[in-house]
mmCIF file with all atom_site columns, C-alpha atoms and ligand atoms in Angstrom:
data_model
loop_
_atom_site.group_PDB
_atom_site.id
_atom_site.type_symbol
_atom_site.label_atom_id
_atom_site.label_alt_id
_atom_site.label_comp_id
_atom_site.label_asym_id
_atom_site.label_entity_id
_atom_site.label_seq_id
_atom_site.pdbx_PDB_ins_code
_atom_site.Cartn_x
_atom_site.Cartn_y
_atom_site.Cartn_z
_atom_site.occupancy
_atom_site.B_iso_or_equiv
_atom_site.pdbx_formal_charge
_atom_site.auth_seq_id
_atom_site.auth_comp_id
_atom_site.auth_asym_id
_atom_site.auth_atom_id
_atom_site.pdbx_PDB_model_num
ATOM   1   C  CA  . MET A 1 1   ? 151.571 -240.500 93.879 1.00 87.00 ? 1215 MET A CA  1
ATOM   2   C  CA  . GLN A 1 2   ? 148.974 -238.377 95.501 1.00 82.00 ? 1216 GLN A CA  1
ATOM   3   C  CA  . VAL A 1 3   ? 145.241 -238.788 95.197 1.00 87.00 ? 1217 VAL A CA  1
ATOM   4   C  CA  . ILE A 1 4   ? 143.135 -235.727 95.724 1.00 84.00 ? 1218 ILE A CA  1
ATOM   5   C  CA  . LYS A 1 5   ? 139.739 -236.927 96.816 1.00 89.00 ? 1219 LYS A CA  1
ATOM   6   C  CA  . ALA A 1 6   ? 136.730 -235.398 95.128 1.00 85.00 ? 1220 ALA A CA  1
ATOM   7   C  CA  . ALA A 1 7   ? 135.435 -234.145 98.468 1.00 86.00 ? 1221 ALA A CA  1
ATOM   8   C  CA  . LYS A 1 8   ? 138.532 -231.909 98.774 1.00 82.00 ? 1222 LYS A CA  1
ATOM   9   C  CA  . MET A 1 9   ? 138.182 -230.380 95.342 1.00 82.00 ? 1223 MET A CA  1
ATOM   10  C  CA  . THR A 1 10  ? 137.082 -226.789 95.249 1.00 82.00 ? 1224 THR A CA  1
ATOM   11  C  CA  . TYR A 1 11  ? 134.543 -225.436 92.841 1.00 89.00 ? 1225 TYR A CA  1
ATOM   12  C  CA  . ARG A 1 12  ? 132.841 -222.162 92.196 1.00 93.00 ? 1226 ARG A CA  1
ATOM   13  C  CA  . LEU A 1 13  ? 129.674 -221.091 90.456 1.00 96.00 ? 1227 LEU A CA  1
ATOM   14  C  CA  . GLY A 1 14  ? 129.952 -218.877 87.390 1.00 95.00 ? 1228 GLY A CA  1
ATOM   15  C  CA  . GLU A 1 15  ? 129.488 -215.221 88.299 1.00 95.00 ? 1229 GLU A CA  1
ATOM   16  C  CA  . LYS A 1 16  ? 126.325 -213.566 87.005 1.00 96.00 ? 1230 LYS A CA  1
ATOM   17  C  CA  . LYS A 1 17  ? 128.368 -210.821 85.333 1.00 96.00 ? 1231 LYS A CA  1
ATOM   18  C  CA  . HIS A 1 18  ? 130.178 -213.374 83.167 1.00 97.00 ? 1232 HIS A CA  1
ATOM   19  C  CA  . PHE A 1 19  ? 127.701 -216.241 82.732 1.00 97.00 ? 1233 PHE A CA  1
ATOM   20  C  CA  . THR A 1 20  ? 124.037 -216.664 81.803 1.00 98.00 ? 1234 THR A CA  1
ATOM   21  C  CA  . GLY A 1 21  ? 122.324 -219.473 83.762 1.00 98.00 ? 1235 GLY A CA  1
ATOM   22  C  CA  . THR A 1 22  ? 123.864 -222.027 86.107 1.00 98.00 ? 1236 THR A CA  1
ATOM   23  C  CA  . VAL A 1 23  ? 127.529 -222.851 85.537 1.00 98.00 ? 1237 VAL A CA  1
ATOM   24  C  CA  . GLN A 1 24  ? 129.888 -224.766 87.863 1.00 97.00 ? 1238 GLN A CA  1
ATOM   25  C  CA  . LEU A 1 25  ? 133.659 -224.540 87.463 1.00 96.00 ? 1239 LEU A CA  1
ATOM   26  C  CA  . ASP A 1 26  ? 135.865 -227.192 89.069 1.00 94.00 ? 1240 ASP A CA  1
ATOM   27  C  CA  . GLU A 1 27  ? 139.534 -226.334 88.926 1.00 90.00 ? 1241 GLU A CA  1
ATOM   28  C  CA  . ILE A 1 28  ? 141.334 -229.632 88.437 1.00 89.00 ? 1242 ILE A CA  1
ATOM   29  C  CA  . THR A 1 29  ? 144.861 -228.290 88.025 1.00 87.00 ? 1243 THR A CA  1
ATOM   30  C  CA  . VAL A 1 30  ? 147.307 -229.207 90.793 1.00 83.00 ? 1244 VAL A CA  1
ATOM   31  C  CA  . LYS A 1 31  ? 149.306 -225.996 91.186 1.00 80.00 ? 1245 LYS A CA  1
ATOM   32  C  CA  . GLU A 1 32  ? 152.526 -227.529 92.519 1.00 80.00 ? 1246 GLU A CA  1
ATOM   33  C  CA  . PHE A 1 33  ? 152.874 -229.752 89.444 1.00 80.00 ? 1247 PHE A CA  1
ATOM   34  C  CA  . GLN A 1 34  ? 151.155 -227.660 86.790 1.00 81.00 ? 1248 GLN A CA  1
ATOM   35  C  CA  . ALA A 1 35  ? 152.275 -224.096 87.381 1.00 81.00 ? 1249 ALA A CA  1
ATOM   36  C  CA  . ASP A 1 36  ? 151.934 -222.990 83.748 1.00 88.00 ? 1250 ASP A CA  1
ATOM   37  C  CA  . VAL A 1 37  ? 148.467 -224.222 82.901 1.00 90.00 ? 1251 VAL A CA  1
ATOM   38  C  CA  . LYS A 1 38  ? 144.897 -223.922 84.167 1.00 90.00 ? 1252 LYS A CA  1
ATOM   39  C  CA  . VAL A 1 39  ? 142.389 -226.691 83.582 1.00 93.00 ? 1253 VAL A CA  1
ATOM   40  C  CA  . TYR A 1 40  ? 138.752 -226.414 84.555 1.00 94.00 ? 1254 TYR A CA  1
ATOM   41  C  CA  . ARG A 1 41  ? 135.971 -228.924 84.237 1.00 96.00 ? 1255 ARG A CA  1
ATOM   42  C  CA  . VAL A 1 42  ? 132.919 -226.802 83.540 1.00 98.00 ? 1256 VAL A CA  1
ATOM   43  C  CA  . PHE A 1 43  ? 129.282 -227.839 83.859 1.00 98.00 ? 1257 PHE A CA  1
ATOM   44  C  CA  . PHE A 1 44  ? 126.645 -225.791 82.039 1.00 98.00 ? 1258 PHE A CA  1
ATOM   45  C  CA  . ALA A 1 45  ? 122.958 -226.386 82.861 1.00 98.00 ? 1259 ALA A CA  1
ATOM   46  C  CA  . PRO A 1 46  ? 120.593 -226.383 79.839 1.00 98.00 ? 1260 PRO A CA  1
ATOM   47  C  CA  . GLY A 1 47  ? 120.647 -222.934 78.203 1.00 98.00 ? 1261 GLY A CA  1
ATOM   48  C  CA  . ALA A 1 48  ? 123.583 -221.721 80.307 1.00 98.00 ? 1262 ALA A CA  1
ATOM   49  C  CA  . ARG A 1 49  ? 126.529 -220.060 78.553 1.00 98.00 ? 1263 ARG A CA  1
ATOM   50  C  CA  . THR A 1 50  ? 129.402 -217.663 78.989 1.00 98.00 ? 1264 THR A CA  1
ATOM   51  C  CA  . TYR A 1 51  ? 129.284 -214.001 78.020 1.00 97.00 ? 1265 TYR A CA  1
ATOM   52  C  CA  . TRP A 1 52  ? 131.350 -213.009 74.988 1.00 96.00 ? 1266 TRP A CA  1
ATOM   53  C  CA  . HIS A 1 53  ? 135.035 -213.138 75.959 1.00 96.00 ? 1267 HIS A CA  1
ATOM   54  C  CA  . THR A 1 54  ? 138.615 -213.564 74.761 1.00 95.00 ? 1268 THR A CA  1
ATOM   55  C  CA  . HIS A 1 55  ? 141.651 -215.475 76.035 1.00 93.00 ? 1269 HIS A CA  1
ATOM   56  C  CA  . GLN A 1 56  ? 144.966 -213.723 75.675 1.00 92.00 ? 1270 GLN A CA  1
ATOM   57  C  CA  . GLU A 1 57  ? 146.794 -216.946 74.856 1.00 91.00 ? 1271 GLU A CA  1
ATOM   58  C  CA  . GLY A 1 58  ? 143.933 -219.023 73.467 1.00 94.00 ? 1272 GLY A CA  1
ATOM   59  C  CA  . GLN A 1 59  ? 141.981 -221.928 74.942 1.00 95.00 ? 1273 GLN A CA  1
ATOM   60  C  CA  . VAL A 1 60  ? 141.271 -225.583 74.182 1.00 97.00 ? 1274 VAL A CA  1
ATOM   61  C  CA  . LEU A 1 61  ? 137.774 -226.885 74.926 1.00 98.00 ? 1275 LEU A CA  1
ATOM   62  C  CA  . HIS A 1 62  ? 137.212 -230.644 75.089 1.00 98.00 ? 1276 HIS A CA  1
ATOM   63  C  CA  . ILE A 1 63  ? 133.552 -231.590 75.322 1.00 98.00 ? 1277 ILE A CA  1
ATOM   64  C  CA  . VAL A 1 64  ? 133.071 -234.735 77.386 1.00 98.00 ? 1278 VAL A CA  1
ATOM   65  C  CA  . ALA A 1 65  ? 129.300 -234.978 77.903 1.00 98.00 ? 1279 ALA A CA  1
ATOM   66  C  CA  . GLY A 1 66  ? 125.990 -233.562 76.784 1.00 98.00 ? 1280 GLY A CA  1
ATOM   67  C  CA  . MET A 1 67  ? 125.297 -231.153 73.963 1.00 98.00 ? 1281 MET A CA  1
ATOM   68  C  CA  . GLY A 1 68  ? 126.717 -227.680 73.590 1.00 98.00 ? 1282 GLY A CA  1
ATOM   69  C  CA  . ARG A 1 69  ? 127.141 -224.630 71.422 1.00 98.00 ? 1283 ARG A CA  1
ATOM   70  C  CA  . ILE A 1 70  ? 130.095 -222.390 70.585 1.00 97.00 ? 1284 ILE A CA  1
ATOM   71  C  CA  . GLY A 1 71  ? 129.963 -219.070 68.773 1.00 96.00 ? 1285 GLY A CA  1
ATOM   72  C  CA  . THR A 1 72  ? 132.561 -216.721 67.302 1.00 93.00 ? 1286 THR A CA  1
ATOM   73  C  CA  . LEU A 1 73  ? 132.351 -213.457 65.405 1.00 89.00 ? 1287 LEU A CA  1
ATOM   74  C  CA  . ARG A 1 74  ? 133.051 -215.235 62.113 1.00 84.00 ? 1288 ARG A CA  1
ATOM   75  C  CA  . GLU A 1 75  ? 131.108 -218.450 62.444 1.00 80.00 ? 1289 GLU A CA  1
ATOM   76  C  CA  . SER A 1 76  ? 127.826 -217.746 64.213 1.00 84.00 ? 1290 SER A CA  1
ATOM   77  C  CA  . MET A 1 77  ? 126.828 -220.782 66.312 1.00 93.00 ? 1291 MET A CA  1
ATOM   78  C  CA  . ILE A 1 78  ? 128.258 -224.300 66.044 1.00 95.00 ? 1292 ILE A CA  1
ATOM   79  C  CA  . GLU A 1 79  ? 126.759 -227.317 67.836 1.00 96.00 ? 1293 GLU A CA  1
ATOM   80  C  CA  . VAL A 1 80  ? 129.263 -229.544 69.650 1.00 97.00 ? 1294 VAL A CA  1
ATOM   81  C  CA  . GLY A 1 81  ? 129.102 -232.856 71.512 1.00 98.00 ? 1295 GLY A CA  1
ATOM   82  C  CA  . PRO A 1 82  ? 131.198 -235.509 73.241 1.00 98.00 ? 1296 PRO A CA  1
ATOM   83  C  CA  . ASP A 1 83  ? 134.808 -235.880 72.015 1.00 98.00 ? 1297 ASP A CA  1
ATOM   84  C  CA  . ASP A 1 84  ? 134.679 -232.673 69.970 1.00 98.00 ? 1298 ASP A CA  1
ATOM   85  C  CA  . VAL A 1 85  ? 137.623 -230.359 70.600 1.00 98.00 ? 1299 VAL A CA  1
ATOM   86  C  CA  . ALA A 1 86  ? 137.567 -226.630 69.859 1.00 97.00 ? 1300 ALA A CA  1
ATOM   87  C  CA  . TYR A 1 87  ? 140.687 -224.492 69.716 1.00 97.00 ? 1301 TYR A CA  1
ATOM   88  C  CA  . ILE A 1 88  ? 140.019 -220.828 70.396 1.00 95.00 ? 1302 ILE A CA  1
ATOM   89  C  CA  . CYS A 1 89  ? 142.773 -218.637 68.917 1.00 94.00 ? 1303 CYS A CA  1
ATOM   90  C  CA  . PRO A 1 90  ? 144.570 -216.033 71.084 1.00 93.00 ? 1304 PRO A CA  1
ATOM   91  C  CA  . GLY A 1 91  ? 142.358 -212.957 71.310 1.00 93.00 ? 1305 GLY A CA  1
ATOM   92  C  CA  . GLU A 1 92  ? 139.461 -214.519 69.355 1.00 94.00 ? 1306 GLU A CA  1
ATOM   93  C  CA  . LYS A 1 93  ? 136.104 -213.261 70.637 1.00 95.00 ? 1307 LYS A CA  1
ATOM   94  C  CA  . HIS A 1 94  ? 133.775 -216.184 71.387 1.00 96.00 ? 1308 HIS A CA  1
ATOM   95  C  CA  . TRP A 1 95  ? 131.288 -217.793 73.779 1.00 97.00 ? 1309 TRP A CA  1
ATOM   96  C  CA  . HIS A 1 96  ? 130.457 -221.371 74.809 1.00 98.00 ? 1310 HIS A CA  1
ATOM   97  C  CA  . GLY A 1 97  ? 127.664 -223.146 76.637 1.00 98.00 ? 1311 GLY A CA  1
ATOM   98  C  CA  . ALA A 1 98  ? 125.048 -225.872 76.757 1.00 98.00 ? 1312 ALA A CA  1
ATOM   99  C  CA  . ALA A 1 99  ? 122.279 -226.580 74.251 1.00 98.00 ? 1313 ALA A CA  1
ATOM   100 C  CA  . PRO A 1 100 ? 118.829 -225.217 75.171 1.00 97.00 ? 1314 PRO A CA  1
ATOM   101 C  CA  . GLU A 1 101 ? 117.426 -228.548 76.388 1.00 96.00 ? 1315 GLU A CA  1
ATOM   102 C  CA  . ARG A 1 102 ? 120.629 -230.366 77.368 1.00 98.00 ? 1316 ARG A CA  1
ATOM   103 C  CA  . SER A 1 103 ? 123.449 -229.781 79.828 1.00 98.00 ? 1317 SER A CA  1
ATOM   104 C  CA  . MET A 1 104 ? 127.094 -229.878 78.710 1.00 98.00 ? 1318 MET A CA  1
ATOM   105 C  CA  . ILE A 1 105 ? 130.434 -230.579 80.374 1.00 98.00 ? 1319 ILE A CA  1
ATOM   106 C  CA  . HIS A 1 106 ? 133.751 -229.571 78.876 1.00 98.00 ? 1320 HIS A CA  1
ATOM   107 C  CA  . PHE A 1 107 ? 137.354 -229.311 79.982 1.00 97.00 ? 1321 PHE A CA  1
ATOM   108 C  CA  . ALA A 1 108 ? 138.825 -225.870 79.376 1.00 96.00 ? 1322 ALA A CA  1
ATOM   109 C  CA  . THR A 1 109 ? 142.614 -225.557 79.211 1.00 95.00 ? 1323 THR A CA  1
ATOM   110 C  CA  . SER A 1 110 ? 144.559 -222.294 78.995 1.00 92.00 ? 1324 SER A CA  1
ATOM   111 C  CA  . PRO A 1 111 ? 148.070 -221.158 79.880 1.00 88.00 ? 1325 PRO A CA  1
ATOM   112 C  CA  . ASP A 1 112 ? 148.107 -219.736 83.401 1.00 83.00 ? 1326 ASP A CA  1
ATOM   113 C  CA  . ASN A 1 113 ? 149.023 -216.079 83.420 1.00 75.00 ? 1327 ASN A CA  1
ATOM   114 C  CA  . GLU A 1 114 ? 147.794 -215.049 86.826 1.00 68.00 ? 1328 GLU A CA  1
ATOM   115 C  CA  . GLY A 1 115 ? 144.165 -214.435 85.983 1.00 65.00 ? 1329 GLY A CA  1
ATOM   116 C  CA  . LYS A 1 116 ? 144.908 -211.889 83.258 1.00 73.00 ? 1330 LYS A CA  1
ATOM   117 C  CA  . ASP A 1 117 ? 143.942 -214.356 80.570 1.00 79.00 ? 1331 ASP A CA  1
ATOM   118 C  CA  . THR A 1 118 ? 140.222 -213.722 80.134 1.00 89.00 ? 1332 THR A CA  1
ATOM   119 C  CA  . GLY A 1 119 ? 138.820 -210.462 78.766 1.00 93.00 ? 1333 GLY A CA  1
ATOM   120 C  CA  . TRP A 1 120 ? 135.087 -210.281 79.385 1.00 94.00 ? 1334 TRP A CA  1
ATOM   121 C  CA  . GLY A 1 121 ? 132.529 -208.607 77.111 1.00 95.00 ? 1335 GLY A CA  1
ATOM   122 C  CA  . GLU A 1 122 ? 128.770 -208.423 76.805 1.00 95.00 ? 1336 GLU A CA  1
ATOM   123 C  CA  . GLU A 1 123 ? 126.035 -211.009 77.369 1.00 96.00 ? 1337 GLU A CA  1
ATOM   124 C  CA  . VAL A 1 124 ? 125.244 -213.392 74.487 1.00 96.00 ? 1338 VAL A CA  1
ATOM   125 C  CA  . THR A 1 125 ? 121.757 -212.558 73.217 1.00 94.00 ? 1339 THR A CA  1
ATOM   126 C  CA  . ASP A 1 126 ? 119.164 -215.245 72.495 1.00 94.00 ? 1340 ASP A CA  1
ATOM   127 C  CA  . ASP A 1 127 ? 119.480 -214.467 68.762 1.00 92.00 ? 1341 ASP A CA  1
ATOM   128 C  CA  . GLU A 1 128 ? 123.255 -214.997 68.929 1.00 93.00 ? 1342 GLU A CA  1
ATOM   129 C  CA  . TYR A 1 129 ? 122.837 -218.140 71.048 1.00 96.00 ? 1343 TYR A CA  1
ATOM   130 C  CA  . ASN A 1 130 ? 120.362 -219.547 68.517 1.00 94.00 ? 1344 ASN A CA  1
ATOM   131 C  CA  . GLY A 1 131 ? 122.553 -218.667 65.524 1.00 90.00 ? 1345 GLY A CA  1
ATOM   132 C  CA  . ARG A 1 132 ? 120.026 -216.256 64.087 1.00 85.00 ? 1346 ARG A CA  1
ATOM   133 C  CA  . VAL A 1 133 ? 122.511 -213.387 63.986 1.00 76.00 ? 1347 VAL A CA  1
ATOM   134 C  CA  . VAL A 1 134 ? 126.269 -212.859 64.036 1.00 68.00 ? 1348 VAL A CA  1
ATOM   135 C  CA  . ARG A 1 135 ? 127.019 -209.731 66.047 1.00 63.00 ? 1349 ARG A CA  1
ATOM   136 C  CA  . GLY A 1 136 ? 123.634 -208.251 65.130 1.00 53.00 ? 1350 GLY A CA  1
ATOM   137 C  CA  . VAL A 1 137 ? 123.824 -209.147 61.424 1.00 59.00 ? 1351 VAL A CA  1
ATOM   138 C  CA  . LYS A 1 138 ? 121.674 -211.950 59.975 1.00 56.00 ? 1352 LYS A CA  1
ATOM   139 C  CA  . PRO A 1 139 ? 123.965 -214.570 58.349 1.00 51.00 ? 1353 PRO A CA  1
HETATM 140 MN MN1 . LIG B 2 .   ? 136.433 -219.341 76.365 1.00 83.87 ? 662  LIG B MN1 1
#
């Protein structure tokens, strides 16, 4: 057994070109044992969210705390909370983040394919974030 102390864990802040607001990504995968998968614990401050993006091989999101929102091209905005799990299909365009007044923490799991997994798109507008439009069209 090997314990990796929290103080040794590395984290990074979400880049402004891919995230709106304050987002912290903690990679919790141990490379030597988990070569084929990437797992991040992601903290979103209230109102923070990703830009629109895709994952080549899909992604599983497991919400563990707070209140959040997920949007896709088909389904506008869906509210999510603790213990909810979302499966994003390979290539499905989507975004995820916190609720406006609440932070959110989820685990994000994807196959590891050397950083080629995520295809980034445009910023999520306030209308999209609030479920008022789906890709510019009122539902
Ligand atoms: Mn995603």
